[in-house]
Every structure is written in C-alpha cells, then in structure tokens.
Coordinates of C-alpha atoms in Angstrom, one line a residue:
M1 CA 96.8 60.7 36.1
S2 CA 99.8 59.0 37.7
E3 CA 100.1 59.0 41.4
I4 CA 102.9 61.1 43.0
I5 CA 104.4 59.7 46.1
V6 CA 106.9 61.9 48.1
E7 CA 108.9 59.9 50.6
K8 CA 110.1 61.6 53.9
D9 CA 111.9 60.5 56.9
L10 CA 109.3 60.3 59.7
A11 CA 111.6 61.5 62.4
E12 CA 112.8 64.6 60.4
D13 CA 109.2 65.4 59.4
L14 CA 107.9 65.2 62.9
E15 CA 110.7 67.3 64.2
S16 CA 110.1 70.0 61.5
N17 CA 106.3 70.0 62.1
Y18 CA 106.7 70.1 65.9
S19 CA 109.1 73.0 65.7
D20 CA 106.7 75.0 63.6
Y21 CA 103.9 74.2 66.0
A22 CA 106.0 75.2 69.0
L23 CA 106.9 78.5 67.4
M24 CA 103.3 79.2 66.6
V25 CA 102.2 78.6 70.2
I26 CA 105.0 80.8 71.5
R27 CA 104.2 83.7 69.1
E28 CA 100.4 83.4 68.8
R29 CA 99.3 82.3 72.3
A30 CA 101.7 81.9 75.2
I31 CA 104.4 84.6 75.3
S32 CA 103.7 88.3 75.7
N33 CA 105.0 91.2 73.5
I34 CA 107.5 93.5 75.0
E35 CA 105.7 96.4 73.4
D36 CA 102.4 96.2 75.3
N37 CA 102.7 93.0 77.4
Q38 CA 99.6 91.5 75.8
K39 CA 98.9 88.0 74.5
P40 CA 96.4 87.5 71.6
S41 CA 93.5 86.6 73.9
S42 CA 94.0 89.6 76.2
L43 CA 94.5 92.0 73.3
A44 CA 91.3 90.7 71.7
V45 CA 89.3 91.4 74.9
I46 CA 90.7 94.9 75.4
Y47 CA 90.3 95.9 71.8
S48 CA 86.7 94.5 71.8
M49 CA 85.9 96.8 74.7
Y50 CA 87.6 99.7 73.0
D51 CA 85.7 99.0 69.7
M52 CA 82.4 98.6 71.6
G53 CA 82.9 101.9 73.5
I54 CA 82.9 100.3 77.0
F55 CA 85.0 102.9 78.7
S56 CA 85.6 103.8 82.3
S57 CA 83.3 106.9 82.1
G58 CA 80.3 104.8 81.1
K59 CA 78.4 101.8 82.4
H60 CA 79.6 98.3 82.9
A61 CA 78.6 95.9 80.1
K62 CA 77.8 92.2 80.4
C63 CA 80.9 90.0 80.0
A64 CA 79.0 87.6 77.8
K65 CA 78.5 90.4 75.3
I66 CA 82.2 91.3 75.2
V67 CA 83.4 87.6 75.0
G68 CA 80.9 87.0 72.1
Y69 CA 82.2 90.1 70.3
A70 CA 85.8 89.0 70.8
I71 CA 85.5 85.4 69.6
G72 CA 83.0 86.3 66.8
N73 CA 85.0 89.2 65.3
I74 CA 88.6 89.2 66.4
T75 CA 90.1 86.0 67.7
G76 CA 89.8 82.3 66.8
H77 CA 90.2 81.4 70.5
G78 CA 87.2 79.9 72.4
D79 CA 85.0 81.6 74.9
S80 CA 86.8 80.0 77.9
S81 CA 90.1 81.4 76.7
A82 CA 88.7 84.9 76.2
Y83 CA 86.7 85.0 79.4
G84 CA 89.7 83.6 81.3
A85 CA 91.9 86.4 80.0
L86 CA 89.2 89.0 80.9
V87 CA 88.8 87.6 84.5
T88 CA 92.6 87.7 85.0
M89 CA 92.7 91.4 83.9
T90 CA 90.2 92.4 86.6
Q91 CA 92.0 90.8 89.6
D92 CA 93.8 93.2 91.9
F93 CA 95.6 90.3 93.7
G94 CA 97.3 89.3 90.4
N95 CA 98.0 92.7 88.8
N96 CA 99.6 95.7 90.4
I97 CA 97.1 97.8 88.3
P98 CA 94.2 95.8 86.8
Y99 CA 93.3 96.6 83.2
I100 CA 89.5 96.2 83.6
S101 CA 87.0 97.4 86.2
P102 CA 84.8 94.5 87.4
N103 CA 81.3 94.4 88.6
G104 CA 80.3 91.0 90.1
N105 CA 82.2 87.9 91.2
F106 CA 85.5 87.6 89.4
G107 CA 87.1 85.2 91.9
S108 CA 89.1 86.0 95.0
I109 CA 92.4 85.5 96.8
S110 CA 90.4 83.2 99.1
G111 CA 90.2 80.7 96.2
D112 CA 86.6 81.4 95.1
S113 CA 85.9 80.8 91.4
E114 CA 84.5 83.5 89.1
A115 CA 80.9 83.5 88.1
S116 CA 79.8 82.6 84.6
F117 CA 80.1 85.5 82.1
R118 CA 76.4 85.8 81.8
Y119 CA 76.3 87.0 85.4
T120 CA 79.3 89.4 85.4
E121 CA 79.9 92.9 84.0
C122 CA 83.0 95.0 83.4
K123 CA 84.4 98.1 81.6
L124 CA 87.8 99.4 80.8
N125 CA 89.6 101.2 83.6
W126 CA 91.8 104.3 83.6
Y127 CA 95.0 102.3 83.2
S128 CA 94.1 100.7 80.0
E129 CA 92.8 104.0 78.5
K130 CA 95.7 106.1 79.6
I131 CA 98.6 103.7 79.3
L132 CA 97.7 101.1 76.6
L133 CA 95.1 102.8 74.4
K134 CA 95.9 106.5 74.7
D135 CA 97.3 107.0 71.2
L136 CA 95.5 104.2 69.4
A137 CA 93.3 106.5 67.4
K138 CA 96.4 108.3 66.0
G139 CA 97.4 105.3 63.9
V140 CA 100.8 104.9 65.3
V141 CA 100.9 101.0 65.4
P142 CA 100.5 98.5 62.6
Y143 CA 97.3 96.6 62.1
V144 CA 96.9 93.0 61.1
N145 CA 93.9 90.9 59.8
T146 CA 91.5 89.3 62.2
Y147 CA 91.4 85.5 62.4
D148 CA 88.9 85.3 59.5
D149 CA 90.3 88.3 57.5
S150 CA 87.0 90.2 58.0
G151 CA 88.6 93.1 59.8
K152 CA 91.7 94.7 61.2
I153 CA 93.1 94.8 64.7
P154 CA 96.3 96.4 66.1
K155 CA 99.3 94.2 66.2
Y156 CA 100.0 95.6 69.6
F157 CA 98.8 98.6 71.6
P158 CA 100.8 101.9 71.7
S159 CA 101.6 101.6 75.4
V160 CA 103.2 104.7 76.8
L161 CA 105.0 102.7 79.6
P162 CA 106.6 99.3 79.7
D163 CA 103.6 97.4 81.2
V164 CA 105.7 94.2 81.1
L165 CA 107.5 95.6 84.1
I166 CA 104.5 97.2 85.9
N167 CA 102.2 94.2 85.9
G168 CA 104.6 91.4 85.0
N169 CA 103.3 88.3 83.2
L170 CA 103.2 84.5 83.1
G171 CA 103.2 82.5 79.9
I172 CA 103.8 78.8 79.3
G173 CA 104.6 77.8 75.8
V174 CA 106.1 74.7 74.2
G175 CA 109.6 74.3 75.4
F176 CA 109.7 77.8 76.8
A177 CA 108.0 79.8 79.5
S178 CA 108.0 83.5 80.4
Y179 CA 107.7 84.9 83.9
L180 CA 108.2 88.5 84.8
L181 CA 107.4 90.0 88.2
P182 CA 105.4 93.2 88.8
H183 CA 107.0 96.5 89.8
N184 CA 106.1 99.8 91.4
L185 CA 104.7 102.3 88.9
N186 CA 106.8 105.2 90.2
D187 CA 110.0 103.1 90.0
V188 CA 109.3 102.1 86.4
I189 CA 108.7 105.7 85.4
N190 CA 111.9 106.8 87.1
L191 CA 113.7 104.0 85.2
C192 CA 112.3 105.2 81.9
I193 CA 113.4 108.8 82.7
E194 CA 117.0 107.7 83.6
Y195 CA 117.3 105.5 80.5
V196 CA 116.2 108.3 78.2
K197 CA 118.7 110.7 79.9
N198 CA 121.6 108.2 79.7
R199 CA 121.4 105.4 77.1
N200 CA 124.8 104.1 78.4
I201 CA 123.4 103.2 81.8
T202 CA 124.3 99.6 82.7
A203 CA 121.9 96.9 83.8
E204 CA 123.5 96.9 87.2
D205 CA 122.7 100.7 87.6
M206 CA 119.2 100.1 86.4
Y207 CA 118.7 97.5 89.1
E208 CA 119.6 100.1 91.7
I209 CA 116.8 102.3 90.4
I210 CA 114.1 99.7 90.1
K211 CA 115.2 98.1 93.4
G212 CA 113.1 94.9 93.0
P213 CA 109.6 93.7 92.5
D214 CA 106.5 95.3 94.1
F215 CA 103.8 92.7 94.8
P216 CA 100.1 93.4 95.0
L217 CA 99.7 91.1 98.0
G218 CA 102.6 92.6 99.9
G219 CA 105.2 90.3 101.4
I220 CA 108.9 90.6 102.3
I221 CA 111.8 89.9 100.0
N222 CA 114.1 87.7 102.0
G223 CA 117.6 88.2 100.8
T224 CA 118.9 89.5 97.5
D225 CA 121.4 86.8 96.4
G226 CA 119.4 85.9 93.3
L227 CA 117.5 89.2 92.9
K228 CA 120.1 91.1 91.0
R229 CA 120.5 88.3 88.4
C230 CA 116.8 88.7 87.5
Y231 CA 117.7 92.1 86.0
T232 CA 121.3 91.6 84.8
S233 CA 121.0 88.1 83.1
G234 CA 117.2 87.6 82.6
D235 CA 116.9 84.9 85.2
G236 CA 117.5 84.4 88.9
Y237 CA 115.3 84.0 91.9
V238 CA 113.4 86.0 94.5
R239 CA 112.6 84.5 98.0
V240 CA 109.4 86.0 99.2
R241 CA 107.9 85.6 102.7
G242 CA 104.5 86.7 104.0
E243 CA 104.0 89.0 107.0
Y244 CA 102.3 88.4 110.3
K245 CA 101.4 90.0 113.6
I246 CA 100.7 88.7 117.1
E247 CA 97.4 89.4 118.8
K248 CA 95.7 88.2 122.0
D249 CA 92.1 87.1 122.2
S250 CA 89.6 88.2 125.0
K251 CA 91.1 85.5 127.3
G252 CA 94.7 86.6 126.8
N253 CA 95.6 83.6 124.5
E254 CA 98.0 84.3 121.7
R255 CA 96.9 84.4 118.1
L256 CA 99.1 84.6 115.0
V257 CA 97.5 86.7 112.2
I258 CA 99.0 86.4 108.7
T259 CA 98.5 89.8 106.9
S260 CA 100.2 89.2 103.6
I261 CA 101.2 86.1 101.5
P262 CA 103.7 85.6 98.6
Y263 CA 102.8 86.6 95.0
N264 CA 100.8 84.0 93.1
T265 CA 99.7 82.3 96.3
K266 CA 96.1 82.0 97.4
I267 CA 94.8 81.7 101.0
P268 CA 93.8 78.0 100.7
D269 CA 97.4 77.2 99.7
I270 CA 98.3 78.3 103.3
T271 CA 95.3 77.0 105.2
I272 CA 95.4 73.5 103.6
A273 CA 99.2 73.2 104.3
V274 CA 98.7 74.2 107.9
G275 CA 95.8 71.6 108.2
T276 CA 98.2 69.0 106.9
L277 CA 100.7 69.8 109.6
V278 CA 98.0 69.5 112.2
D279 CA 96.9 66.1 110.8
N280 CA 100.5 64.9 110.8
G281 CA 100.9 65.9 114.5
E282 CA 103.6 68.4 113.7
L283 CA 101.6 71.4 114.8
N284 CA 99.2 72.0 117.7
I285 CA 96.6 74.8 117.2
K286 CA 93.0 75.4 118.3
D287 CA 91.7 76.9 115.0
I288 CA 92.6 78.5 111.7
R289 CA 90.2 80.9 110.0
D290 CA 90.2 83.1 106.9
E291 CA 88.9 86.5 107.9
T292 CA 90.0 88.2 104.8
T293 CA 87.7 91.1 103.5
Q294 CA 87.9 93.5 100.6
K295 CA 88.4 96.5 102.9
G296 CA 90.4 94.9 105.6
G297 CA 92.8 92.9 103.4
I298 CA 94.4 89.5 104.1
R299 CA 93.7 88.2 107.6
I300 CA 94.4 84.5 108.3
C301 CA 94.0 83.8 112.0
I302 CA 95.8 80.9 113.8
D303 CA 94.7 80.4 117.4
L304 CA 97.5 78.6 119.2
A305 CA 96.9 75.7 121.6
K306 CA 98.3 75.8 125.1
G307 CA 102.0 75.3 125.2
E308 CA 102.6 76.0 121.5
S309 CA 105.0 78.9 120.8
I310 CA 104.8 81.6 118.2
D311 CA 108.4 81.1 117.1
R312 CA 107.8 77.4 116.4
V313 CA 104.6 78.0 114.4
V314 CA 106.3 80.7 112.3
S315 CA 109.3 78.4 111.7
L316 CA 106.9 75.6 110.4
L317 CA 105.0 78.2 108.3
I318 CA 108.3 79.2 106.6
H319 CA 109.7 75.8 106.0
K320 CA 106.7 73.7 105.4
T321 CA 104.0 75.9 103.8
P322 CA 103.8 78.5 101.0
F323 CA 104.1 81.3 103.6
E324 CA 107.6 81.6 102.1
K325 CA 108.3 80.6 98.5
V326 CA 111.0 81.1 95.9
L327 CA 109.9 82.8 92.7
K328 CA 112.0 82.2 89.6
P329 CA 111.6 84.9 86.9
L330 CA 112.5 84.0 83.3
H331 CA 112.6 87.0 80.9
N332 CA 111.6 85.3 77.6
L333 CA 109.7 87.8 75.5
L334 CA 108.5 88.6 72.0
V335 CA 110.4 91.7 70.7
N336 CA 109.0 93.1 67.5
G337 CA 107.4 89.6 66.9
K338 CA 110.7 87.7 67.4
F339 CA 111.2 85.4 70.3
K340 CA 114.2 86.4 72.6
E341 CA 115.4 84.4 75.6
K342 CA 116.6 85.8 79.0
V343 CA 116.2 89.5 78.2
N344 CA 117.9 91.7 80.8
I345 CA 116.5 94.9 82.2
K346 CA 118.5 97.1 79.8
D347 CA 117.3 95.0 76.8
I348 CA 113.7 95.4 77.9
M349 CA 114.1 99.2 78.3
S350 CA 116.0 99.7 75.1
S351 CA 113.5 97.6 73.0
F352 CA 110.6 99.5 74.6
I353 CA 112.0 102.9 74.1
A354 CA 112.8 102.0 70.5
F355 CA 109.2 100.9 70.0

C-alpha cells in the first residue's frame, strides 16, 4: 500500500487546532450557561445528588460517595474538579444562596482550607430543589449523553429564576473570561415580573429596578460611575469598600473593627496587607486579630498604638489594602450553547424568559 502524505502549513494547523481547543474549554468547562448558571462540573455534582436522592429532607451523605458517583457515571472530570465545585457550592461567603447544605469543614472566609471529601458530608438545600430542579422530573429540558455514553443527563436544569444574576459566577476560559456579580433575590424576582409585563423595557430602566449587586459579605458600593455600564453594555466596574466601626477597650484605647470586606476577598488578604504596612513603617498599631465567628460574622480588630489616628488608619486601609477594591464584571455567557460576549441585562432577561 502506497504511503499517503498530506502537507499542511504548521502555523495554520496550529491556529485551527488551538481555536477548536479554546472553544471546547469555553463550552465544556469554563463558562456558565445563561439557562441555569451551571458549568459541567457543578451540574454533574448537583445531578448526582438528585439521582442518588440526597435531598434537603434527608440525611447528609459523605462527599466522597457523591464525588465518586459523579466522576464514575456522569463527568470525565477528575475528583479534585468535582469536589472543588461541590465545596464552592456550599460556601455562604461566595454565594448569596448556596446550592448545597454542608456538614463539616468546607473552608472559611478566614482562609481555612476544606477537609478531604472522606471527612465531609452534604445534601441538596431548598434553593437547588425549588429553583434549579423543581420541574426536572417533568421532562422539560433536553438530555445529552454522559461522558462514556452509558447514560443521560440534562443539558441544563429547568431553573425557574435567572440564577446567573442571583449567585453570579466566575469562569476563566481560553482567551475569554466570565464574571457576573450576585444580586438580591427579591430584586431579581421584581426584574422578572417587570420584564414579563413590559418586553419593551430598556436596559437603563432594568438597571433602576435591580439597583446594583448584593454581596454575601456586605460592603459599600463607593460611587456608581461604572456601575450602570455593567448592566447596559455587559462590562464596567464596581468600587466596593468594607465597613468598620470604632470601639474602645477596657482602658479607653481606640480600636478599629472591620465588620465587612469586599466580595471575593478573604480575611488574610486584609491582615497580611496590614502586616506589610506595619513592617514597612507606614502604620503603627499594637495588634491585629481575626475574631470572626459563624454567628457573630466578620470581626477584624485593629488596636491602635498611641498617637495613631483612626482617619489615617482608614485611609491606609482604603488605598493600600483590599479593604477597598474594584470589581470588573464581564458578561460573557453561553446562550443555548452558543458563546456570546458582553451580554447586557436585557439580553440576559430576554434569553432566560425565552428559555
């Protein structure tokens, strides 16, 4: 048999293959669907729990069992990817409304890492059952093959609300990223009602209804110059600042207590930055302590040294630590499986309502 040789230009072939690879990463791993806000790994975890009957009304199940089911039956991703998605969906400091109810150590806002999946347990919570999965048994969404063609899974969940606005998302693909901020549940419901009543409503009017993001860690939106653009053009920026109060210790010395921090910030981000200012001789304090608790919320105590002023400490916190930061949303999403860039608030709502 004669040998067949096909000649190709290396640069063109690499470009074509890389483009295909980038598209697959965007569609199959990194960017969320507008329909249910899930990526393949998170969908696999939630559907595994649904398929296994691990509901909010029952007992928690070991996470190792769920991860094993997901990677063995549904997804070709590894156990670290599946468990990472599971952990993220339990965290109340990252989600406005977590999808999964945890039992055990799933990490903390203080920077603690989660325990291994053989030590932790979880179950679905009310939000997943009532918002994402409520109509799944009715067969209202298409199903696709699992990674090994041994079964079927939903292409996306029949979410009854646009979770992409409620919980936001973060995805980093090849050449593109997606970053949507979380919003208040009531505001999103009101937005849905107004859009259904008036399909001609403008993106500017929708911005007036949704008002701006609502962060699970609190914080203050400092200025609205770039905020409106997030909703009308699909990109923009939001300047978020933490909150603080002033206390006095038993000796009458002033203490600054941080009670909220910007979204996607952890407490060590603040304390380490303050420690660097002290080491560099820019700040004079007696002590900084993390007294955060589950019930009491965020509490970072800074005991001021004699002669140091509250105003100067706050100024340094704002300008030289993550106590204030700029968030830059980028509304890149999958709409009916197709990648769309810089989707504005009306595009999101119209696509979701059509779904």
